[in-house]
CSV table of C-alpha atoms and ligand atoms in Angstrom, one decimal:
chain,number,residue,atom,x,y,z
A,1,UNK,CA,68.9,29.4,43.6
A,2,UNK,CA,70.0,28.3,40.1
A,3,UNK,CA,68.4,31.3,38.3
A,4,UNK,CA,70.4,33.7,40.6
A,5,UNK,CA,73.7,32.5,39.1
A,6,UNK,CA,75.3,35.0,36.8
A,7,UNK,CA,76.9,32.9,34.1
A,8,UNK,CA,78.9,35.9,32.7
A,9,UNK,CA,80.4,36.5,36.1
A,10,UNK,CA,81.3,32.9,36.4
A,11,UNK,CA,83.0,32.8,33.0
A,12,UNK,CA,84.8,36.1,33.9
A,13,UNK,CA,86.2,34.8,37.2
A,14,UNK,CA,87.2,31.4,35.8
A,15,UNK,CA,88.9,33.1,32.9
A,16,UNK,CA,90.7,35.5,35.1
A,17,UNK,CA,92.1,32.6,37.1
A,18,UNK,CA,93.0,30.5,34.0
A,19,UNK,CA,94.8,33.5,32.4
A,20,UNK,CA,97.3,33.4,35.3
A,21,UNK,CA,99.9,30.8,34.3
A,22,UNK,CA,100.3,28.6,37.4
A,23,UNK,CA,101.8,25.5,35.8
A,24,UNK,CA,103.5,23.3,38.4
A,25,UNK,CA,106.4,23.2,38.2
A,26,UNK,CA,107.2,25.9,39.0
A,27,UNK,CA,103.7,26.8,40.3
A,28,UNK,CA,104.0,30.6,40.9
A,29,UNK,CA,100.7,30.5,42.7
A,30,UNK,CA,101.4,33.9,44.2
A,31,UNK,CA,100.5,35.3,40.7
A,32,UNK,CA,96.9,34.3,41.3
A,33,UNK,CA,96.5,36.1,44.6
A,34,UNK,CA,95.4,39.4,43.0
A,35,UNK,CA,92.5,37.7,41.2
A,36,UNK,CA,91.3,36.0,44.4
A,37,UNK,CA,91.6,39.2,46.5
A,38,UNK,CA,89.6,41.1,43.9
A,39,UNK,CA,87.0,38.4,43.6
A,40,UNK,CA,86.4,38.3,47.4
A,41,UNK,CA,86.9,42.0,48.1
A,42,UNK,CA,83.2,42.7,48.6
A,43,UNK,CA,83.2,40.2,51.5
A,44,UNK,CA,86.2,41.7,53.4
A,45,UNK,CA,87.7,38.4,54.3
A,46,UNK,CA,90.5,38.0,56.8
A,47,UNK,CA,93.5,36.8,54.8
A,48,UNK,CA,96.3,34.6,55.9
A,49,UNK,CA,99.2,33.8,53.7
A,50,UNK,CA,101.4,30.7,53.9
A,51,UNK,CA,104.4,30.7,51.5
A,52,UNK,CA,106.9,27.9,52.3
A,53,UNK,CA,108.9,28.7,49.2
A,54,UNK,CA,109.1,32.0,47.3
A,55,UNK,CA,106.0,32.2,45.0
A,56,UNK,CA,104.4,29.1,46.4
A,57,UNK,CA,101.6,30.9,48.1
A,58,UNK,CA,98.5,29.3,49.7
A,59,UNK,CA,95.8,31.8,50.8
A,60,UNK,CA,93.3,31.3,53.6
A,61,UNK,CA,90.3,33.6,53.3
A,62,UNK,CA,87.9,33.6,56.3
A,63,UNK,CA,84.6,35.2,55.3
A,64,UNK,CA,83.0,37.2,58.1
A,65,UNK,CA,79.4,36.1,58.8
A,66,UNK,CA,76.8,38.9,58.1
A,67,UNK,CA,75.5,38.4,61.7
A,68,UNK,CA,78.9,38.8,63.2
A,69,UNK,CA,81.0,36.3,65.1
A,70,UNK,CA,79.0,33.4,66.6
A,71,UNK,CA,79.1,29.8,67.6
A,72,UNK,CA,78.6,28.3,64.1
A,73,UNK,CA,80.0,25.3,62.4
A,74,UNK,CA,82.7,26.1,59.9
A,75,UNK,CA,82.8,24.9,56.3
A,76,UNK,CA,86.2,24.6,54.6
A,77,UNK,CA,86.4,24.9,50.8
A,78,UNK,CA,89.7,23.7,49.5
A,79,UNK,CA,90.8,24.4,45.9
A,80,UNK,CA,94.2,24.3,44.3
A,81,UNK,CA,95.6,27.0,42.2
A,82,UNK,CA,98.3,25.1,40.3
A,83,UNK,CA,97.7,23.4,37.0
A,84,UNK,CA,99.6,20.7,35.1
A,85,UNK,CA,102.0,21.5,32.2
A,86,UNK,CA,100.7,21.9,28.7
A,87,UNK,CA,101.9,20.8,25.3
A,88,UNK,CA,100.9,24.0,23.4
A,89,UNK,CA,101.2,22.3,20.0
A,90,UNK,CA,98.4,19.9,20.9
A,91,UNK,CA,96.0,22.7,21.8
A,92,UNK,CA,93.5,24.3,19.4
A,93,UNK,CA,93.5,27.5,21.3
A,94,UNK,CA,96.0,29.2,23.6
A,95,UNK,CA,95.7,27.3,27.0
A,96,UNK,CA,96.0,30.6,29.0
A,97,UNK,CA,93.7,32.6,26.9
A,98,UNK,CA,90.3,31.2,27.9
A,99,UNK,CA,87.9,30.7,25.0
A,100,UNK,CA,84.1,30.3,25.3
A,101,UNK,CA,82.8,28.2,22.4
A,102,UNK,CA,79.5,26.4,22.2
A,103,UNK,CA,78.7,26.6,25.9
A,104,UNK,CA,82.2,25.3,26.8
A,105,UNK,CA,85.0,27.3,28.3
A,106,UNK,CA,88.4,26.1,27.1
A,107,UNK,CA,91.8,26.6,28.8
A,108,UNK,CA,94.3,25.0,31.2
A,109,UNK,CA,92.6,24.7,34.6
A,110,UNK,CA,89.0,25.3,33.4
A,111,UNK,CA,88.1,21.9,34.7
A,112,UNK,CA,91.0,21.1,37.1
A,113,UNK,CA,90.1,23.2,39.0
A,114,UNK,CA,89.9,27.0,38.5
A,115,UNK,CA,86.3,26.6,37.4
A,116,UNK,CA,85.4,24.9,40.7
A,117,UNK,CA,87.2,27.6,42.6
A,118,UNK,CA,85.3,30.3,40.7
A,119,UNK,CA,82.0,28.5,41.3
A,120,UNK,CA,82.6,28.3,45.0
A,121,UNK,CA,83.5,32.0,45.2
A,122,UNK,CA,80.5,33.0,43.1
A,123,UNK,CA,78.2,30.9,45.4
A,124,UNK,CA,78.6,33.7,48.0
A,125,UNK,CA,77.1,36.2,45.5
A,126,UNK,CA,74.3,33.8,44.6
A,127,UNK,CA,73.5,33.3,48.3
A,128,UNK,CA,73.5,37.1,48.9
A,129,UNK,CA,71.2,37.6,45.9
A,130,UNK,CA,68.8,35.0,47.4
A,131,UNK,CA,68.5,36.9,50.6
A,132,UNK,CA,69.4,33.9,52.7
A,133,UNK,CA,72.0,33.8,55.3
A,134,UNK,CA,75.0,31.4,55.5
A,135,UNK,CA,74.5,28.6,58.0
A,136,UNK,CA,78.2,28.2,58.4
A,137,UNK,CA,81.3,30.3,58.9
A,138,UNK,CA,83.0,29.9,55.5
A,139,UNK,CA,86.7,29.5,55.0
A,140,UNK,CA,88.5,29.2,51.7
A,141,UNK,CA,91.8,27.5,51.3
A,142,UNK,CA,93.3,28.4,47.9
A,143,UNK,CA,96.3,26.2,47.8
A,144,UNK,CA,99.6,25.6,45.9
A,145,UNK,CA,101.2,22.5,44.7
A,146,UNK,CA,98.3,20.0,44.7
A,147,UNK,CA,99.4,18.6,41.3
A,148,UNK,CA,102.8,17.5,42.7
A,149,UNK,CA,101.6,16.1,46.0
A,150,UNK,CA,100.6,19.2,48.0
A,151,UNK,CA,103.7,19.4,50.3
A,152,UNK,CA,104.0,23.2,49.6
A,153,UNK,CA,100.2,23.7,49.7
A,154,UNK,CA,97.6,21.9,51.9
A,155,UNK,CA,100.3,20.0,53.7
A,156,UNK,CA,101.9,23.4,54.7
A,157,UNK,CA,98.5,24.7,55.9
A,158,UNK,CA,98.1,21.5,57.9
A,159,UNK,CA,101.5,22.0,59.5
A,160,UNK,CA,100.6,25.6,60.3
A,161,UNK,CA,97.5,24.3,62.1
A,162,UNK,CA,95.2,26.0,59.7
A,163,UNK,CA,93.1,23.0,58.5
A,164,UNK,CA,90.2,23.2,60.8
A,165,UNK,CA,86.4,22.8,60.2
A,166,UNK,CA,83.3,20.7,60.6
A,167,UNK,CA,83.0,19.8,57.0
A,168,UNK,CA,85.1,20.3,53.8
A,169,UNK,CA,84.2,20.6,50.2
A,170,UNK,CA,86.8,20.2,47.5
A,171,UNK,CA,85.5,21.4,44.1
A,172,UNK,CA,87.8,19.2,42.0
A,173,UNK,CA,86.2,18.0,38.7
A,174,UNK,CA,83.9,15.1,39.3
A,175,UNK,CA,81.2,16.0,36.8
A,176,UNK,CA,79.3,17.0,39.9
A,177,UNK,CA,79.2,13.4,41.2
A,178,UNK,CA,79.8,13.0,44.9
A,179,UNK,CA,83.3,11.6,45.6
A,180,UNK,CA,83.9,10.1,49.0
A,181,UNK,CA,87.0,8.0,48.4
A,182,UNK,CA,90.3,8.2,46.6
A,183,UNK,CA,93.1,5.7,45.8
A,184,UNK,CA,96.5,6.5,47.2
A,185,UNK,CA,99.7,7.0,45.2
A,186,UNK,CA,103.2,5.8,45.4
A,187,UNK,CA,105.7,7.1,42.8
A,188,UNK,CA,109.0,5.3,43.0
A,189,UNK,CA,112.2,5.4,41.1
A,190,UNK,CA,113.6,1.9,40.6
A,191,UNK,CA,117.3,1.8,39.5
A,192,UNK,CA,118.5,-1.4,37.9
A,193,UNK,CA,122.2,-2.0,38.0
A,194,UNK,CA,124.2,-3.8,35.3
A,195,UNK,CA,127.8,-4.3,34.4
A,196,UNK,CA,129.0,-2.1,31.6
A,197,UNK,CA,131.0,-3.4,28.7
A,198,UNK,CA,131.7,-3.2,25.0
A,199,UNK,CA,128.5,-3.4,22.9
A,200,UNK,CA,130.2,-6.0,20.6
A,201,UNK,CA,130.4,-8.5,23.4
A,202,UNK,CA,127.1,-8.3,25.3
A,203,UNK,CA,127.4,-11.7,27.0
A,204,UNK,CA,130.6,-10.7,28.8
A,205,UNK,CA,128.6,-8.0,30.6
A,206,UNK,CA,125.2,-7.6,32.3
A,207,UNK,CA,122.7,-5.3,30.6
A,208,UNK,CA,120.7,-3.2,33.0
A,209,UNK,CA,118.3,-2.5,30.2
A,210,UNK,CA,117.7,-6.2,29.6
A,211,UNK,CA,117.0,-6.7,33.3
A,212,UNK,CA,114.9,-3.5,33.5
A,213,UNK,CA,112.7,-4.9,30.6
A,214,UNK,CA,112.1,-8.0,32.7
A,215,UNK,CA,111.2,-5.9,35.7
A,216,UNK,CA,108.7,-3.9,33.6
A,217,UNK,CA,107.0,-7.1,32.4
A,218,UNK,CA,107.0,-8.4,36.0
A,219,UNK,CA,105.4,-5.2,37.4
A,220,UNK,CA,102.8,-5.0,34.7
A,221,UNK,CA,101.9,-8.6,35.0
A,222,UNK,CA,101.7,-8.5,38.8
A,223,UNK,CA,98.3,-8.9,40.4
A,224,UNK,CA,98.5,-6.8,43.5
A,225,UNK,CA,95.4,-8.6,44.6
A,226,UNK,CA,93.5,-8.1,47.8
A,227,UNK,CA,89.8,-7.4,48.4
A,228,UNK,CA,88.2,-5.2,45.8
A,229,UNK,CA,87.1,-1.9,47.2
A,230,UNK,CA,83.4,-1.1,46.3
A,231,UNK,CA,84.3,2.4,45.0
A,232,UNK,CA,88.0,2.2,44.3
A,233,UNK,CA,88.4,-1.2,42.7
A,234,UNK,CA,91.9,-2.8,43.0
A,235,UNK,CA,95.4,-1.4,43.4
A,236,UNK,CA,97.5,-1.0,40.2
A,237,UNK,CA,101.0,-0.4,39.0
A,238,UNK,CA,102.4,1.2,35.8
A,239,UNK,CA,105.9,1.9,34.7
A,240,UNK,CA,105.6,5.4,33.3
A,241,UNK,CA,109.2,6.3,32.4
A,242,UNK,CA,112.4,4.5,31.5
A,243,UNK,CA,115.9,5.8,31.0
A,244,UNK,CA,118.9,3.6,30.5
A,245,UNK,CA,122.3,3.2,29.0
A,246,UNK,CA,125.1,5.6,28.1
A,247,UNK,CA,125.6,4.8,24.4
A,248,UNK,CA,124.4,2.6,21.6
A,249,UNK,CA,127.7,0.8,21.5
A,250,UNK,CA,127.8,0.1,25.2
A,251,UNK,CA,126.2,-2.5,27.4
A,252,UNK,CA,124.0,-0.5,29.8
A,253,UNK,CA,125.4,0.0,33.3
A,254,UNK,CA,122.2,1.2,34.7
A,255,UNK,CA,118.5,1.8,33.8
A,256,UNK,CA,116.0,3.8,35.8
A,257,UNK,CA,112.3,3.1,35.9
A,258,UNK,CA,109.5,5.4,37.1
A,259,UNK,CA,106.9,3.3,38.8
A,260,UNK,CA,103.4,4.6,39.6
A,261,UNK,CA,101.4,2.5,42.1
A,262,UNK,CA,97.8,3.3,43.1
A,263,UNK,CA,96.8,2.0,46.5
A,264,UNK,CA,93.7,1.3,48.5
A,265,UNK,CA,92.9,2.6,52.0
A,266,UNK,CA,95.2,1.1,54.6
A,267,UNK,CA,98.3,0.8,52.4
A,268,UNK,CA,101.4,2.5,53.7
A,269,UNK,CA,104.5,3.5,52.0
A,270,UNK,CA,106.2,0.5,53.5
A,271,UNK,CA,103.6,-2.0,52.6
A,272,UNK,CA,103.4,-0.6,49.0
A,273,UNK,CA,107.2,-0.9,48.6
A,274,UNK,CA,107.2,-4.3,50.1
A,275,UNK,CA,104.6,-5.6,47.7
A,276,UNK,CA,106.5,-4.2,44.8
A,277,UNK,CA,109.7,-5.9,45.9
A,278,UNK,CA,107.8,-9.1,46.5
A,279,UNK,CA,106.5,-9.1,42.9
A,280,UNK,CA,109.8,-8.2,41.4
A,281,UNK,CA,111.8,-10.7,43.5
A,282,UNK,CA,109.1,-13.3,42.9
A,283,UNK,CA,109.7,-13.2,39.2
A,284,UNK,CA,113.2,-14.6,39.8
A,285,UNK,CA,115.2,-12.6,37.2
A,286,UNK,CA,118.7,-14.1,37.3
A,287,UNK,CA,121.4,-11.8,38.6
A,288,UNK,CA,119.0,-8.9,39.0
A,289,UNK,CA,120.3,-6.0,41.2
A,290,UNK,CA,118.2,-3.0,41.9
A,291,UNK,CA,117.2,-0.4,44.4
A,292,UNK,CA,114.0,1.7,45.0
A,293,UNK,CA,113.6,5.2,46.1
A,294,UNK,CA,110.3,6.9,46.9
A,295,UNK,CA,109.5,10.0,44.9
A,296,UNK,CA,106.0,10.8,46.1
A,297,UNK,CA,103.6,9.1,48.5
A,298,UNK,CA,100.1,10.0,49.3
A,299,UNK,CA,97.9,7.5,51.2
A,300,UNK,CA,94.4,6.6,50.1
A,301,UNK,CA,91.4,8.2,51.9
A,302,UNK,CA,87.7,7.6,52.3
A,303,UNK,CA,84.7,8.5,54.3
A,304,UNK,CA,81.4,6.7,54.9
A,305,UNK,CA,79.4,7.1,51.7
A,306,UNK,CA,76.3,7.4,54.0
A,307,UNK,CA,77.9,10.2,56.0
A,308,UNK,CA,75.4,13.1,56.6
A,309,UNK,CA,77.7,15.5,54.9
A,310,UNK,CA,77.8,13.4,51.7
A,311,UNK,CA,74.0,13.2,51.9
A,312,UNK,CA,73.8,17.0,52.3
A,313,UNK,CA,75.9,17.6,49.1
A,314,UNK,CA,73.7,15.2,47.2
A,315,UNK,CA,70.6,16.9,48.5
A,316,UNK,CA,71.9,20.4,47.5
A,317,UNK,CA,72.7,19.2,44.0
A,318,UNK,CA,69.2,17.7,43.7
A,319,UNK,CA,67.5,20.8,45.1
A,320,UNK,CA,69.1,23.2,42.7
A,321,UNK,CA,69.3,21.3,39.5
A,322,UNK,CA,67.2,18.1,39.9
A,323,UNK,CA,70.3,16.0,39.6
A,324,UNK,CA,70.6,12.5,41.1
A,325,UNK,CA,74.4,12.5,41.6
A,326,UNK,CA,76.2,9.2,41.9
A,327,UNK,CA,78.5,8.5,44.9
A,328,UNK,CA,81.9,7.6,43.5
A,329,UNK,CA,85.5,6.9,44.3
A,330,UNK,CA,88.4,8.3,42.3
A,331,UNK,CA,91.3,6.3,40.9
A,332,UNK,CA,93.7,9.1,41.8
A,333,UNK,CA,94.5,11.2,44.8
A,334,UNK,CA,93.7,14.9,45.7
A,335,UNK,CA,94.4,17.1,48.7
A,336,UNK,CA,91.2,15.7,50.2
A,337,UNK,CA,93.4,13.0,51.8
A,338,UNK,CA,95.1,15.6,54.1
A,339,UNK,CA,91.8,16.9,55.2
A,340,UNK,CA,90.2,13.5,55.7
A,341,UNK,CA,93.2,11.6,57.1
A,342,UNK,CA,95.3,14.2,59.0
A,343,UNK,CA,92.7,16.8,60.0
A,344,UNK,CA,89.9,14.2,60.4
A,345,UNK,CA,87.3,16.4,58.7
A,346,UNK,CA,84.5,14.8,56.6
A,347,UNK,CA,85.4,15.8,53.1
A,348,UNK,CA,83.4,15.5,49.8
A,349,UNK,CA,85.1,16.1,46.5
A,350,UNK,CA,82.4,17.5,44.1
A,351,UNK,CA,83.0,20.0,41.3
A,352,UNK,CA,82.3,21.0,37.7
A,353,UNK,CA,84.1,19.5,34.8
A,354,UNK,CA,84.8,15.9,33.9
A,355,UNK,CA,87.7,13.9,35.4
A,356,UNK,CA,88.5,12.9,31.8
A,357,UNK,CA,89.2,16.6,31.0
A,358,UNK,CA,91.8,17.1,33.7
A,359,UNK,CA,95.4,17.2,32.5
A,360,UNK,CA,94.3,16.9,28.8
A,361,UNK,CA,94.9,19.2,25.8
A,362,UNK,CA,91.9,21.4,25.0
A,363,UNK,CA,90.8,21.0,28.6
A,364,UNK,CA,87.3,22.5,29.0
A,365,UNK,CA,84.4,22.9,31.4
A,366,UNK,CA,80.7,23.1,30.4
A,367,UNK,CA,79.2,26.4,31.4
A,368,UNK,CA,76.0,24.6,32.5
A,369,UNK,CA,78.1,22.6,35.0
A,370,UNK,CA,79.7,25.8,36.4
A,371,UNK,CA,76.2,27.2,36.9
A,372,UNK,CA,74.9,24.0,38.5
A,373,UNK,CA,78.0,24.0,40.8
A,374,UNK,CA,77.6,27.6,41.9
A,375,UNK,CA,73.9,27.0,42.7
A,376,UNK,CA,74.5,23.8,44.6
A,377,UNK,CA,77.3,25.4,46.6
A,378,UNK,CA,75.1,28.4,47.5
A,379,UNK,CA,72.4,25.9,48.7
A,380,UNK,CA,75.1,24.1,50.8
A,381,UNK,CA,76.2,27.4,52.3
A,382,UNK,CA,72.7,28.2,53.7
A,383,UNK,CA,71.8,24.7,54.8
A,384,UNK,CA,72.7,23.9,58.4
A,385,UNK,CA,75.2,21.1,58.8
A,386,UNK,CA,73.7,17.7,59.4
A,387,UNK,CA,75.0,17.4,63.0
A,388,UNK,CA,72.8,20.4,64.1
A,389,UNK,CA,69.7,19.7,62.0
A,390,UNK,CA,68.4,16.9,64.3
B,401,LIG,ZN1,92.9,19.0,40.6
């Protein structure tokens, strides 16, 4: 299967996707639609568009089976089109002008995750070249808004009743390891209230910045404890942003902290907030007044690492490139959680590119990994699902 992959076609399609600026915010995923429609034209898919806000397009492409409609299992392939912002001055090349150098393709989204999307699309061509027939009905979900929580993307498809299938592959960058679990995420804004006053008489007032500093120390020192998850480790918390005060010569009336908590399966938004309050209140900061608002919440998700679908993905990687992929958990969350938790579909995250490349400057993907991915995906497409092999 691997020798049927056309590396030049893979680079071309990945590059075409990367060249469309889909930085989120604002996303503008609709801009990528033309590239996708061209890439899949030869398969004459049935297209469905979901656009909850102007420009925030998610596309569903149902690929007709060469033998016509039939009673087959369906495989969902979910890939997001948005990318994270760039700091152009930190890049050696233009992030939206993909550059191939030394077997690596550089550009924003090459790893996360336009390379994975391109490999999944190219897998159809690889399979056709092999003369084998898909064992599944294949449905692509090209989604918006994953990087900011997925409300305008996979969540919107879920609400429209479109997330259906017997198994799901999410080609996010895992270095082609097989990911079956993800930590959840709570992003909260914590506002610390003080009493403003003249900067020359700080002890007559209450400095919100002083209290916020104590809160930061308390949160960072907190052990959120619990049983260690075999793939996900322990929950964590980090204060990522801080803004406070109205002037150098004024005692700060208020100070806002952006808190990022990572959660294990079972944690809810309520339990995560309650634990945060417990740790802050437990640190007994005298006179502290604060409130917390939720910015983003995504629960953790997992599937049985021994699930036949995970076995099948490992077997496809081994069959096509001889790899012995590890089974891993990820410290962050992807749209796989919607598919696992809300749609109840066994979902493996496995794609080209290293997690460490995602969201960085000079993001890149190794061409060899793109090729390995396309070959393994083609193998998956023509292998009957585990539930029907017995
Ligand atoms: Zn991603």
